[in-house]
Amino acid sequence: MEMVPSEENQLVLKEGMFWSCRQSIFDEMKKRFSQVENAAEEPRVLCIVQDTTNAKTVNERLTLNLPASTTLSKLFEDVAHKAGYVNGTFDLAWRKTGDMGPLDPSSEMSLTESGFEPGKRNFLQLSDKDGEQPQIASDESGTAGSSGLDDRQERFIGPLPRDCTVGCSSDYSSPSYSYSSILNKSDTGYVGLVNQAMTCYLNSLLQTLFMTPEFRNALYNWEFEESEEDPVTSIPYQLQRLFLLLQTSKKRAIETTDVTRSFGWDSSEAWQQHDVQELCRVMFDALEQKWKQTEQQFSPLTADLINQLYQGKLKDYVRCLECGYESWRIDTYLDIPLVIRPFGASQAYGSVEEALQAFVQPETLDGANQYFCERCKKKCDARKGLRFLHFPYLLTLQLKRFDFDYTTMHRIKLNDRMSFPEELDMGPFIDVEDEKSPQTESCTDSGAENEGSCHSDQMSNDFSADDGVDEGICLDSASSTERVLKPKVPSLNTSSLTFELFSVMVHSGSAAGGHYYACIKSFSDGQWYSFNDQHVSKITQEDIRKTYGGSSGSRGYYSSAFASSTNAYMLIYRLKDPSRNAKYLDCDDFPEHIKHLVQREKESEEQEKRQREIERNTCKIKLFCMHPVKMMAMMENKLEVHKDKTLREATEMAYKLMELDGVVPLDCCRLVKYDEFHEYLERSYEGEDDTPMGLLLGGVKSSYMFDLLLETRRPEQVFQPYKPGEVMVKVHVVDLKTDTVAPPVSIRAYLNQSITEFKQLIAQATELSAETMRVVLERCYNDLRLLYVPNKTLKAEGFFRSNKVFVESSESPDHQVTFTDSLLWKLLDRHGNTIRLFVSLPVQSPGTNRTICQKVGGDPEECSEGSKGNRNSVETILEESTEKLKNLSLQQGSSTSDSQKSSDTSDFEHIESPSPSQEPDSSSVSAVVAVDNRELENRIRVASGGSGGGTYSDPETQFPGEERSDSEVNNDRSTSSVDSDILSSSHSSDTLCNADSGPIQLANGLDSHSITSSRRSKANEGKKETWDTAEEDSGTDSEYDENGKSKAESYYLYFRAEPYAQEDGSGEGGQKCVLVHVDKRITLSAFKQNLEPFVGVTSTQFKVFRVYANNQEFESVRLNETLSSFSDDNKITIRLGRALKKGEYRVKVYQLLVNDAEPCKFLVDTVFAKGMTVKQSKEELMPQLKDQCKLDLNIDKFRLRKKTWKNPGTVFLDYHVYEEDINISSNWEVFLEVLDGPEKMKSMSQLAVLTRRWTPAQMKLEPFQEVVLESSSVEELKEKLSEISGVPLENLEFAKGRGTFPCDISVLEIHQDLDWNPKVSTLNVWPLYICDDGAVVFYRDSTEEPMEQSEDERNELMKRESSRLLKTGHRVSYSPRKEKALKIYLDGGPVKDPGQD
């Protein structure tokens, strides 16, 4: 018996399942929360990964913040995901305690078990695997989802940006547009037009004409005769071709360059913005002229197509209100301009119908505007207006959105809302009586009808602001004869005047510029489309309504300013007449000549497609070749080879490209994989001559991470195979006996080789003993590492693709010394930091014929004796130079230029004769003064001083004996007055970096030479870096005494100098130069002390100027800074003059001439000191001004004041103290102002204002007068102005000047442009903000009216003002960008005036 469960049992079962499921959900949630809690508490490991596989990514970093429990295999996955690589195609090495250790990609050990430290930065290096670059991961490779990291885990940065990705082509892509998309037609079936630059207005009109069936069909029926005309200059033919491409092309968008070329336009026209209505009128005129020239060959319909489709008629009439006499004329029009907002009105018209009603609304001529009636023979009140007599088949309405604002005198755009219907009934606007009987009323010129636009004021086009600008078509033999138009279309009944909207040309932007696009309805399916340059898309009626413009608010005067700037500008309607409404011609219905043209265009398009396909399959890669003849220089070119070409064929192409034919046989050349950045030969392609290049290069890519090198050999040589796993090593042999570093020898090694095997390899190449060999690897700039572990591999030691090592093999006891204390380290250290500088000495320097330590082979004692002799000779030098400087100071008056006075001669008075106490010690002429390595440096000094000055044998910092040219000295000191505080921080500061960051780029673009921490650690042990402080703005530092001598013992003072003759002869006439080899870690103070014997004076008596590429010179003034920003072959100019001491500032003094055409005139360079009063600085200035500027001034007859560019500022009172009351900085500038009387400024509470009277009756500005106010009261200012001018206080008005001093303004503009009589009570509030001395205030008599002028007088005054203001460099008046007239040239192009710029 089968047991059936009861309802109760079923309920119990279901209830039990419910509670069981609920419990399992709770358990799962608890487990999840526990995991999140644990993840939050778990320590995290910060991993910073450097990608060294690509030259462009080596300076970038990947940052991952991972849980400490992450395994190494997971780490590799995460790095692959972040870097965009395929996992397993790269190696990771971890830098631990200075060593680089490889990581196992298959290890399941956690990061903490592997030694990674949570909470600290762990540096990893991503490198090639087995010499092959990592594979780029594509979207399909699964790397996107392979990271396996929980979404809760934090990620610091996204994937590293790379130059290219797998499968990338040369197609440019963006979110809105891609180059590849231009090859495929839009889903709408319509083709767009490419915007050449600013040709959106042209594209909108062309698409509208194309979508007009009657215009398109008529153009197709016209046949071009190539024998009669050049197809390039034929506008109808190029339009015909364009329309065919728009109808039949499979592209998404096509070019319009052929059409614009037929207009006679060059490429510059594509960058000119024009108005679409203007283009429509000019293009129709040009087409009509073209067809008229060949009218006899074509049907009348084609010849008169424009008039038949677009031309209407209207009557311009004036009717006398007394006798009823009417004078009128018939005008024709191609478009109807509708006013958006009437002149002077505050409200715009709301619809097209309302604007049309206003268009035909007559106006009454009365009062002064009365009309002279021929019948009444007197002036009478009359009514003037327009009446439509005939509407065209295609009705064009222009909404006049561009207007002129007479308040601001600028062009504006009216964005007010104006609605327009989809169907427009024009019946109410036509004059039926005139249409039926046009001769019933009197007519003054009944036979005169003008072809083209209407001549009434309301119909005029006001897009051309310049009366003198010629617009329209340009004809060599254009006829000006007017012809009478004979209407060919019968009169229309009012019942048939319903027009259908099919095109809306929209403008988005302002009156200064914007963008056009067209909304067009297709007559095939009734669908609206947006034609926006190359983009075509479907739109709805709602999108059309959005082009009405305006906002949802009221239609007030300012509503346009807050409305949308995207609105309809031109509307085109078509008459609804089934008998005339045409359909688009189908391809099958094309005329024969059009079918032939379609076939030609298809063939051309297919050829273009094939060529494009070839381009897409062409590998383009950089090609290098060390040419054996052409200067033995590395030549560069681009190799373009099809991916199916073999390596042999590509080698032949490269052979011809590098012009090696006849120089090297083809079989002595081969292509190898090359890395230009590291100068590394990656691999050769033995046995792959028949392999396609696409396979060898890894496919067609937009860019490659490697290059190709065309390697050559001599016929008797054999090419060396380059295997992927090899690395290139440049080996420099070091000789401790001669202290030289030999040129490099290139060898190739494997990363898995041990140090012992590597030494054997070097021994074979250099013939040195491997037993006593020491190998030093330079891993990065100035980072030396001794390779002493025999069994360690090169990879573990940090070898890369291209490496640089130094080797030394001798029995010297130096082997037993710690590496950082050894002679080898010191020599390499000096080798890496020595730079070569060209130093130009003053003409009178007597010390350039001597070199330091010239004896060769002597011992240290002999060298010391030589140093004593040199010291004695320096004393003689100083005595000689003192006499010469005394003689030179007597000749200072002969200097004529202001710039020469600025620095060279101004400081000669401060040069002191060297006293015995200032005699330089031996360190100033010794090659090296470091105490702990005196013996080594003596040996170096002896070796480097021999052989006629000696040559340093290292090829990278080699000091060749050939002559080098120095740049000409830039003598214009006044133009290079750059704030030395900025210069010293951007040009002269020591840029520091560690091994993990690249050199910091200086502000001027120069590369700084960085000193790594590992290199400085030994020498700078216990030495604190000194950075700039506010105290150091003067150019000195607290570690130096007032003579610039170092208070602490200095290191790295290697210095050697030798005479240098300039090759270009620029040194003739007394200019002398020395070639200096110096350790760039030397301070400027020590560098100057070493230069003393060559300059002939102590270091405090000359200045150091650094010369840049453009020959500009900037003074180096910070004595505590090193030469680390200098590099090889930099140029330095030494100028005599007292160098700045602590607390001193170099100051440029300019004379303020308020009523001169050039109010700012340079006078002298001088020195102000901290704590000096203004009166003391004036006393210092007086003899300089007398000697150099011939200004003999009394101390009470001039003042100093602040200079901010050209603006005079705060007046400095005599008791003010520099750095206490007056802030001062390096290369400061001040104004010197000569006073007409005693100083009126006595207190800082006073305010000095420069005032100038404007006299409108004379159209003249009076000279400046200074007014000193006791307070900032407007009333006091007016009282003072009334007192000096005699203008009654109640009639006096004032305004603040604009711009920089002297606030020049045209006398034609000053009366209206300035904000006269501001409603304020104090000067220090808006809109005046006069809070400091030197403000310019204009004032006038409000009762004085401007002088009445004739047009000729006004023009003459305008010319004078323009000339005056242009000379002072000030604004003449508001002048917007001059618009270029739109022209279409029927003769092929404009005739250029040879004299025209």
Tab-separated table of C-alpha atoms in Angstrom, residues 395-702:
chain	number	residue	atom	x	y	z
A	395	LEU	CA	11.889	79.220	-51.017
A	396	THR	CA	14.988	80.170	-48.980
A	397	LEU	CA	14.537	82.024	-45.696
A	398	GLN	CA	17.534	83.512	-43.932
A	399	LEU	CA	17.076	84.178	-40.217
A	400	LYS	CA	19.217	87.240	-39.519
A	401	ARG	CA	20.777	86.056	-36.293
A	402	PHE	CA	23.924	88.159	-36.670
A	403	ASP	CA	23.590	91.775	-35.644
A	404	PHE	CA	25.675	94.702	-34.464
A	405	ASP	CA	25.502	95.949	-30.893
A	406	TYR	CA	25.984	99.723	-30.895
A	407	THR	CA	26.488	99.696	-27.131
A	408	THR	CA	29.559	97.495	-27.186
A	409	MET	CA	30.396	98.215	-30.863
A	410	HIS	CA	30.778	94.471	-31.442
A	411	ARG	CA	29.034	91.975	-33.630
A	412	ILE	CA	26.669	89.699	-31.741
A	413	LYS	CA	24.541	86.656	-32.412
A	414	LEU	CA	20.838	86.676	-31.532
A	415	ASN	CA	19.912	83.320	-30.042
A	416	ASP	CA	16.254	84.190	-29.502
A	417	ARG	CA	13.624	81.566	-30.170
A	418	MET	CA	11.978	81.664	-33.597
A	419	SER	CA	9.712	78.780	-34.509
A	420	PHE	CA	9.054	77.695	-38.073
A	421	PRO	CA	6.341	75.378	-39.405
A	422	GLU	CA	6.909	72.186	-41.353
A	423	GLU	CA	4.389	73.468	-43.902
A	424	LEU	CA	4.346	77.193	-44.597
A	425	ASP	CA	1.381	78.872	-46.295
A	426	MET	CA	2.669	81.917	-48.186
A	427	GLY	CA	-0.753	82.848	-49.580
A	428	PRO	CA	-1.388	85.666	-47.057
A	429	PHE	CA	1.880	87.381	-47.987
A	430	ILE	CA	1.420	87.731	-51.780
A	431	ASP	CA	-0.108	90.773	-53.438
A	432	VAL	CA	-2.744	89.160	-55.696
A	433	GLU	CA	-3.732	92.389	-57.407
A	434	ASP	CA	-0.172	93.230	-58.334
A	435	GLU	CA	0.403	89.671	-59.494
A	436	LYS	CA	-2.560	89.892	-61.845
A	437	SER	CA	-2.086	93.452	-63.039
A	438	PRO	CA	1.380	94.838	-62.398
A	439	GLN	CA	0.871	97.878	-64.726
A	440	THR	CA	-2.297	99.286	-63.162
A	441	GLU	CA	-0.416	101.849	-61.077
A	442	SER	CA	2.045	104.537	-61.963
A	443	CYS	CA	5.668	103.469	-62.191
A	444	THR	CA	8.776	105.600	-62.283
A	445	ASP	CA	10.938	102.901	-63.822
A	446	SER	CA	8.493	100.260	-65.027
A	447	GLY	CA	10.992	98.657	-67.341
A	448	ALA	CA	13.824	98.304	-64.860
A	449	GLU	CA	14.187	94.961	-63.178
A	450	ASN	CA	17.375	94.049	-61.418
A	451	GLU	CA	18.613	90.484	-61.481
A	452	GLY	CA	19.893	89.105	-58.155
A	453	SER	CA	19.308	90.258	-54.606
A	454	CYS	CA	16.791	92.920	-53.689
A	455	HIS	CA	18.167	96.465	-53.465
A	456	SER	CA	15.976	97.641	-50.595
A	457	ASP	CA	17.605	98.445	-47.274
A	458	GLN	CA	15.740	95.672	-45.567
A	459	MET	CA	17.000	93.127	-48.100
A	460	SER	CA	20.633	94.129	-47.862
A	461	ASN	CA	23.105	91.611	-46.554
A	462	ASP	CA	25.044	92.998	-43.601
A	463	PHE	CA	27.657	90.291	-43.197
A	464	SER	CA	30.365	92.442	-44.694
A	465	ALA	CA	31.429	95.044	-42.193
A	466	ASP	CA	34.028	96.595	-44.537
A	467	ASP	CA	32.668	98.783	-47.287
A	468	GLY	CA	35.816	98.315	-49.239
A	469	VAL	CA	35.678	94.513	-49.242
A	470	ASP	CA	34.781	93.042	-52.589
A	471	GLU	CA	32.439	90.080	-52.340
A	472	GLY	CA	31.107	87.731	-54.953
A	473	ILE	CA	32.552	86.147	-58.050
A	474	CYS	CA	35.690	87.439	-59.700
A	475	LEU	CA	35.585	87.565	-63.518
A	476	ASP	CA	38.200	88.740	-65.937
A	477	SER	CA	35.560	89.731	-68.502
A	478	ALA	CA	32.344	89.714	-66.533
A	479	SER	CA	29.581	91.657	-68.213
A	480	SER	CA	27.869	94.341	-66.221
A	481	THR	CA	24.974	94.628	-68.636
A	482	GLU	CA	21.657	93.992	-66.992
A	483	ARG	CA	19.231	91.772	-68.837
A	484	VAL	CA	15.483	91.725	-68.463
A	485	LEU	CA	14.150	88.578	-66.883
A	486	LYS	CA	11.224	87.025	-68.695
A	487	PRO	CA	9.150	84.929	-66.339
A	488	LYS	CA	8.954	81.380	-67.598
A	489	VAL	CA	6.681	80.060	-64.892
A	490	PRO	CA	2.996	80.924	-64.985
A	491	SER	CA	1.484	82.875	-62.180
A	492	LEU	CA	0.625	80.912	-59.086
A	493	ASN	CA	-2.735	80.840	-57.436
A	494	THR	CA	-2.822	81.560	-53.761
A	495	SER	CA	-4.364	78.179	-53.186
A	496	SER	CA	-1.139	76.486	-54.321
A	497	LEU	CA	1.295	78.496	-52.163
A	498	THR	CA	1.904	75.806	-49.557
A	499	PHE	CA	5.596	75.106	-49.014
A	500	GLU	CA	7.134	72.045	-47.381
A	501	LEU	CA	10.223	72.385	-45.167
A	502	PHE	CA	13.040	70.032	-46.162
A	503	SER	CA	16.310	71.660	-45.061
A	504	VAL	CA	17.371	73.454	-41.882
A	505	MET	CA	20.929	74.762	-41.812
A	506	VAL	CA	21.956	75.125	-38.179
A	507	HIS	CA	24.653	77.352	-36.699
A	508	SER	CA	26.209	76.572	-33.341
A	509	GLY	CA	28.457	79.197	-31.812
A	510	SER	CA	28.803	82.955	-31.620
A	511	ALA	CA	29.304	85.861	-33.992
A	512	ALA	CA	33.057	85.289	-33.772
A	513	GLY	CA	32.828	81.756	-35.130
A	514	GLY	CA	31.067	78.452	-34.815
A	515	HIS	CA	29.990	75.313	-36.627
A	516	TYR	CA	27.375	74.593	-39.304
A	517	TYR	CA	25.487	71.404	-39.948
A	518	ALA	CA	22.295	70.597	-41.872
A	519	CYS	CA	19.081	68.807	-40.936
A	520	ILE	CA	17.549	67.559	-44.189
A	521	LYS	CA	14.392	65.590	-44.955
A	522	SER	CA	14.638	62.962	-47.652
A	523	PHE	CA	11.835	63.127	-50.236
A	524	SER	CA	12.208	59.372	-50.712
A	525	ASP	CA	11.066	58.215	-47.279
A	526	GLY	CA	10.160	61.433	-45.443
A	527	GLN	CA	12.832	60.751	-42.780
A	528	TRP	CA	14.872	63.599	-41.314
A	529	TYR	CA	18.665	63.185	-41.242
A	530	SER	CA	21.484	65.151	-39.623
A	531	PHE	CA	24.377	65.821	-42.020
A	532	ASN	CA	27.192	66.892	-39.689
A	533	ASP	CA	30.338	66.798	-41.852
A	534	GLN	CA	31.356	63.127	-42.104
A	535	HIS	CA	28.615	61.935	-39.740
A	536	VAL	CA	25.105	61.186	-41.010
A	537	SER	CA	22.424	60.034	-38.592
A	538	LYS	CA	18.649	59.844	-38.282
A	539	ILE	CA	16.848	62.508	-36.258
A	540	THR	CA	13.261	63.226	-35.235
A	541	GLN	CA	10.858	66.154	-35.325
A	542	GLU	CA	11.827	66.841	-31.722
A	543	ASP	CA	15.424	67.430	-32.855
A	544	ILE	CA	14.159	69.910	-35.431
A	545	ARG	CA	12.184	71.794	-32.776
A	546	LYS	CA	15.378	72.091	-30.716
A	547	THR	CA	16.828	74.299	-33.469
A	548	TYR	CA	14.218	77.027	-32.821
A	549	GLY	CA	16.710	78.565	-30.409
A	550	GLY	CA	15.982	80.561	-27.303
A	551	SER	CA	15.206	79.360	-23.814
A	552	SER	CA	12.130	78.517	-21.822
A	553	GLY	CA	12.085	81.960	-20.239
A	554	SER	CA	10.530	85.189	-21.453
A	555	ARG	CA	11.598	86.840	-24.673
A	556	GLY	CA	13.196	89.891	-23.095
A	557	TYR	CA	16.117	91.965	-24.378
A	558	TYR	CA	18.762	89.885	-22.574
A	559	SER	CA	17.088	86.523	-23.132
A	560	SER	CA	19.367	85.921	-26.127
A	561	ALA	CA	22.466	86.009	-23.932
A	562	PHE	CA	21.228	83.067	-21.867
A	563	ALA	CA	19.776	81.036	-24.752
A	564	SER	CA	21.302	78.083	-26.531
A	565	SER	CA	23.820	79.041	-29.190
A	566	THR	CA	22.662	76.208	-31.494
A	567	ASN	CA	19.780	77.354	-33.660
A	568	ALA	CA	18.429	77.447	-37.209
A	569	TYR	CA	20.017	79.955	-39.569
A	570	MET	CA	18.702	79.092	-43.037
A	571	LEU	CA	15.434	77.351	-43.967
A	572	ILE	CA	14.650	75.932	-47.401
A	573	TYR	CA	11.077	75.075	-48.370
A	574	ARG	CA	9.797	73.358	-51.541
A	575	LEU	CA	6.477	74.177	-53.130
A	576	LYS	CA	3.971	71.359	-52.766
A	577	ASP	CA	2.987	70.819	-56.396
A	578	PRO	CA	2.616	67.183	-57.520
A	579	SER	CA	3.005	68.221	-61.132
A	580	ARG	CA	6.440	69.693	-60.486
A	581	ASN	CA	7.745	67.789	-57.483
A	582	ALA	CA	10.481	65.513	-58.825
A	583	LYS	CA	12.003	62.348	-57.451
A	584	TYR	CA	15.672	61.434	-57.222
A	585	LEU	CA	17.094	59.817	-60.355
A	586	ASP	CA	17.819	56.130	-59.870
A	587	CYS	CA	21.142	54.692	-61.021
A	588	ASP	CA	19.328	52.830	-63.800
A	589	ASP	CA	17.830	56.086	-65.049
A	590	PHE	CA	21.147	57.950	-65.239
A	591	PRO	CA	22.037	59.528	-68.599
A	592	GLU	CA	24.754	57.694	-70.531
A	593	HIS	CA	27.457	60.215	-69.755
A	594	ILE	CA	26.677	59.872	-66.036
A	595	LYS	CA	26.858	56.072	-66.249
A	596	HIS	CA	30.315	56.350	-67.827
A	597	LEU	CA	31.341	58.761	-65.089
A	598	VAL	CA	30.044	56.354	-62.416
A	599	GLN	CA	32.138	53.564	-63.929
A	600	ARG	CA	35.273	55.704	-63.892
A	601	GLU	CA	34.690	56.724	-60.296
A	602	LYS	CA	34.175	53.096	-59.256
A	603	GLU	CA	37.426	52.087	-60.911
A	604	SER	CA	39.218	54.962	-59.197
A	605	GLU	CA	37.717	53.945	-55.854
A	606	GLU	CA	38.740	50.320	-56.343
A	607	GLN	CA	42.272	51.411	-57.196
A	608	GLU	CA	42.357	53.549	-54.078
A	609	LYS	CA	41.093	50.604	-52.050
A	610	ARG	CA	43.802	48.329	-53.455
A	611	GLN	CA	46.444	50.924	-52.689
A	612	ARG	CA	45.081	51.278	-49.193
A	613	GLU	CA	45.204	47.519	-48.763
A	614	ILE	CA	48.840	47.555	-49.805
A	615	GLU	CA	49.499	50.284	-47.262
A	616	ARG	CA	47.794	48.237	-44.555
A	617	ASN	CA	50.089	45.299	-45.341
A	618	THR	CA	53.294	47.331	-45.483
A	619	CYS	CA	55.744	47.186	-42.618
A	620	LYS	CA	57.301	50.561	-41.884
A	621	ILE	CA	60.336	50.410	-39.633
A	622	LYS	CA	63.355	52.586	-38.923
A	623	LEU	CA	66.499	51.514	-40.714
A	624	PHE	CA	70.054	52.363	-39.648
A	625	CYS	CA	73.384	51.872	-41.355
A	626	MET	CA	76.944	52.798	-40.470
A	627	HIS	CA	77.918	54.055	-43.908
A	628	PRO	CA	81.527	53.116	-44.733
A	629	VAL	CA	82.113	56.254	-46.833
A	630	LYS	CA	79.789	59.061	-45.759
A	631	MET	CA	81.643	60.400	-42.725
A	632	MET	CA	81.444	57.006	-41.052
A	633	ALA	CA	78.249	58.243	-39.431
A	634	MET	CA	75.140	56.321	-38.456
A	635	MET	CA	72.593	57.046	-41.182
A	636	GLU	CA	68.865	56.756	-40.580
A	637	ASN	CA	65.996	56.106	-42.988
A	638	LYS	CA	62.615	54.416	-43.095
A	639	LEU	CA	62.229	51.011	-44.716
A	640	GLU	CA	58.793	50.312	-46.157
A	641	VAL	CA	58.456	46.668	-47.157
A	642	HIS	CA	55.418	44.516	-47.842
A	643	LYS	CA	54.859	41.868	-45.225
A	644	ASP	CA	55.112	39.094	-47.883
A	645	LYS	CA	58.531	40.239	-49.103
A	646	THR	CA	61.364	37.970	-48.011
A	647	LEU	CA	64.365	38.976	-45.941
A	648	ARG	CA	66.543	38.752	-49.060
A	649	GLU	CA	64.296	41.173	-50.954
A	650	ALA	CA	64.127	43.510	-47.987
A	651	THR	CA	67.935	43.517	-47.788
A	652	GLU	CA	68.114	44.544	-51.455
A	653	MET	CA	65.648	47.360	-50.800
A	654	ALA	CA	67.665	48.553	-47.784
A	655	TYR	CA	70.863	48.296	-49.839
A	656	LYS	CA	69.452	50.695	-52.442
A	657	LEU	CA	67.865	52.949	-49.820
A	658	MET	CA	71.202	53.483	-48.084
A	659	GLU	CA	72.987	54.111	-51.420
A	660	LEU	CA	75.576	51.392	-50.930
A	661	ASP	CA	75.652	50.362	-54.589
A	662	GLY	CA	79.264	50.597	-55.777
A	663	VAL	CA	80.515	51.033	-52.208
A	664	VAL	CA	79.932	47.601	-50.663
A	665	PRO	CA	78.876	44.394	-52.484
A	666	LEU	CA	75.332	43.264	-51.765
A	667	ASP	CA	76.526	39.929	-50.371
A	668	CYS	CA	78.545	41.870	-47.770
A	669	CYS	CA	75.353	43.327	-46.260
A	670	ARG	CA	72.714	41.877	-43.982
A	671	LEU	CA	69.763	43.091	-41.909
A	672	VAL	CA	69.893	42.519	-38.152
A	673	LYS	CA	67.532	43.381	-35.309
A	674	TYR	CA	68.739	46.538	-33.607
A	675	ASP	CA	67.874	48.645	-30.559
A	676	GLU	CA	68.844	52.240	-31.240
A	677	PHE	CA	68.218	53.444	-27.692
A	678	HIS	CA	70.701	50.989	-26.166
A	679	GLU	CA	72.851	50.686	-29.299
A	680	TYR	CA	72.280	46.968	-29.038
A	681	LEU	CA	72.379	44.342	-31.787
A	682	GLU	CA	69.581	42.041	-30.629
A	683	ARG	CA	69.863	39.179	-33.105
A	684	SER	CA	70.820	38.212	-36.650
A	685	TYR	CA	68.706	36.177	-39.056
A	686	GLU	CA	70.956	33.333	-40.214
A	687	GLY	CA	69.275	30.908	-42.613
A	688	GLU	CA	66.072	32.986	-42.853
A	689	ASP	CA	66.675	34.719	-46.177
A	690	ASP	CA	63.408	33.358	-47.589
A	691	THR	CA	61.288	34.118	-44.523
A	692	PRO	CA	58.602	36.798	-45.051
A	693	MET	CA	59.262	40.080	-43.278
A	694	GLY	CA	55.831	39.961	-41.674
A	695	LEU	CA	56.880	36.901	-39.696
A	696	LEU	CA	60.301	38.276	-38.791
A	697	LEU	CA	58.910	41.597	-37.608
A	698	GLY	CA	55.920	40.159	-35.788
A	699	GLY	CA	53.268	41.488	-38.175
A	700	VAL	CA	52.324	44.913	-39.519
A	701	LYS	CA	52.270	47.480	-36.715
A	702	SER	CA	51.968	51.212	-36.470
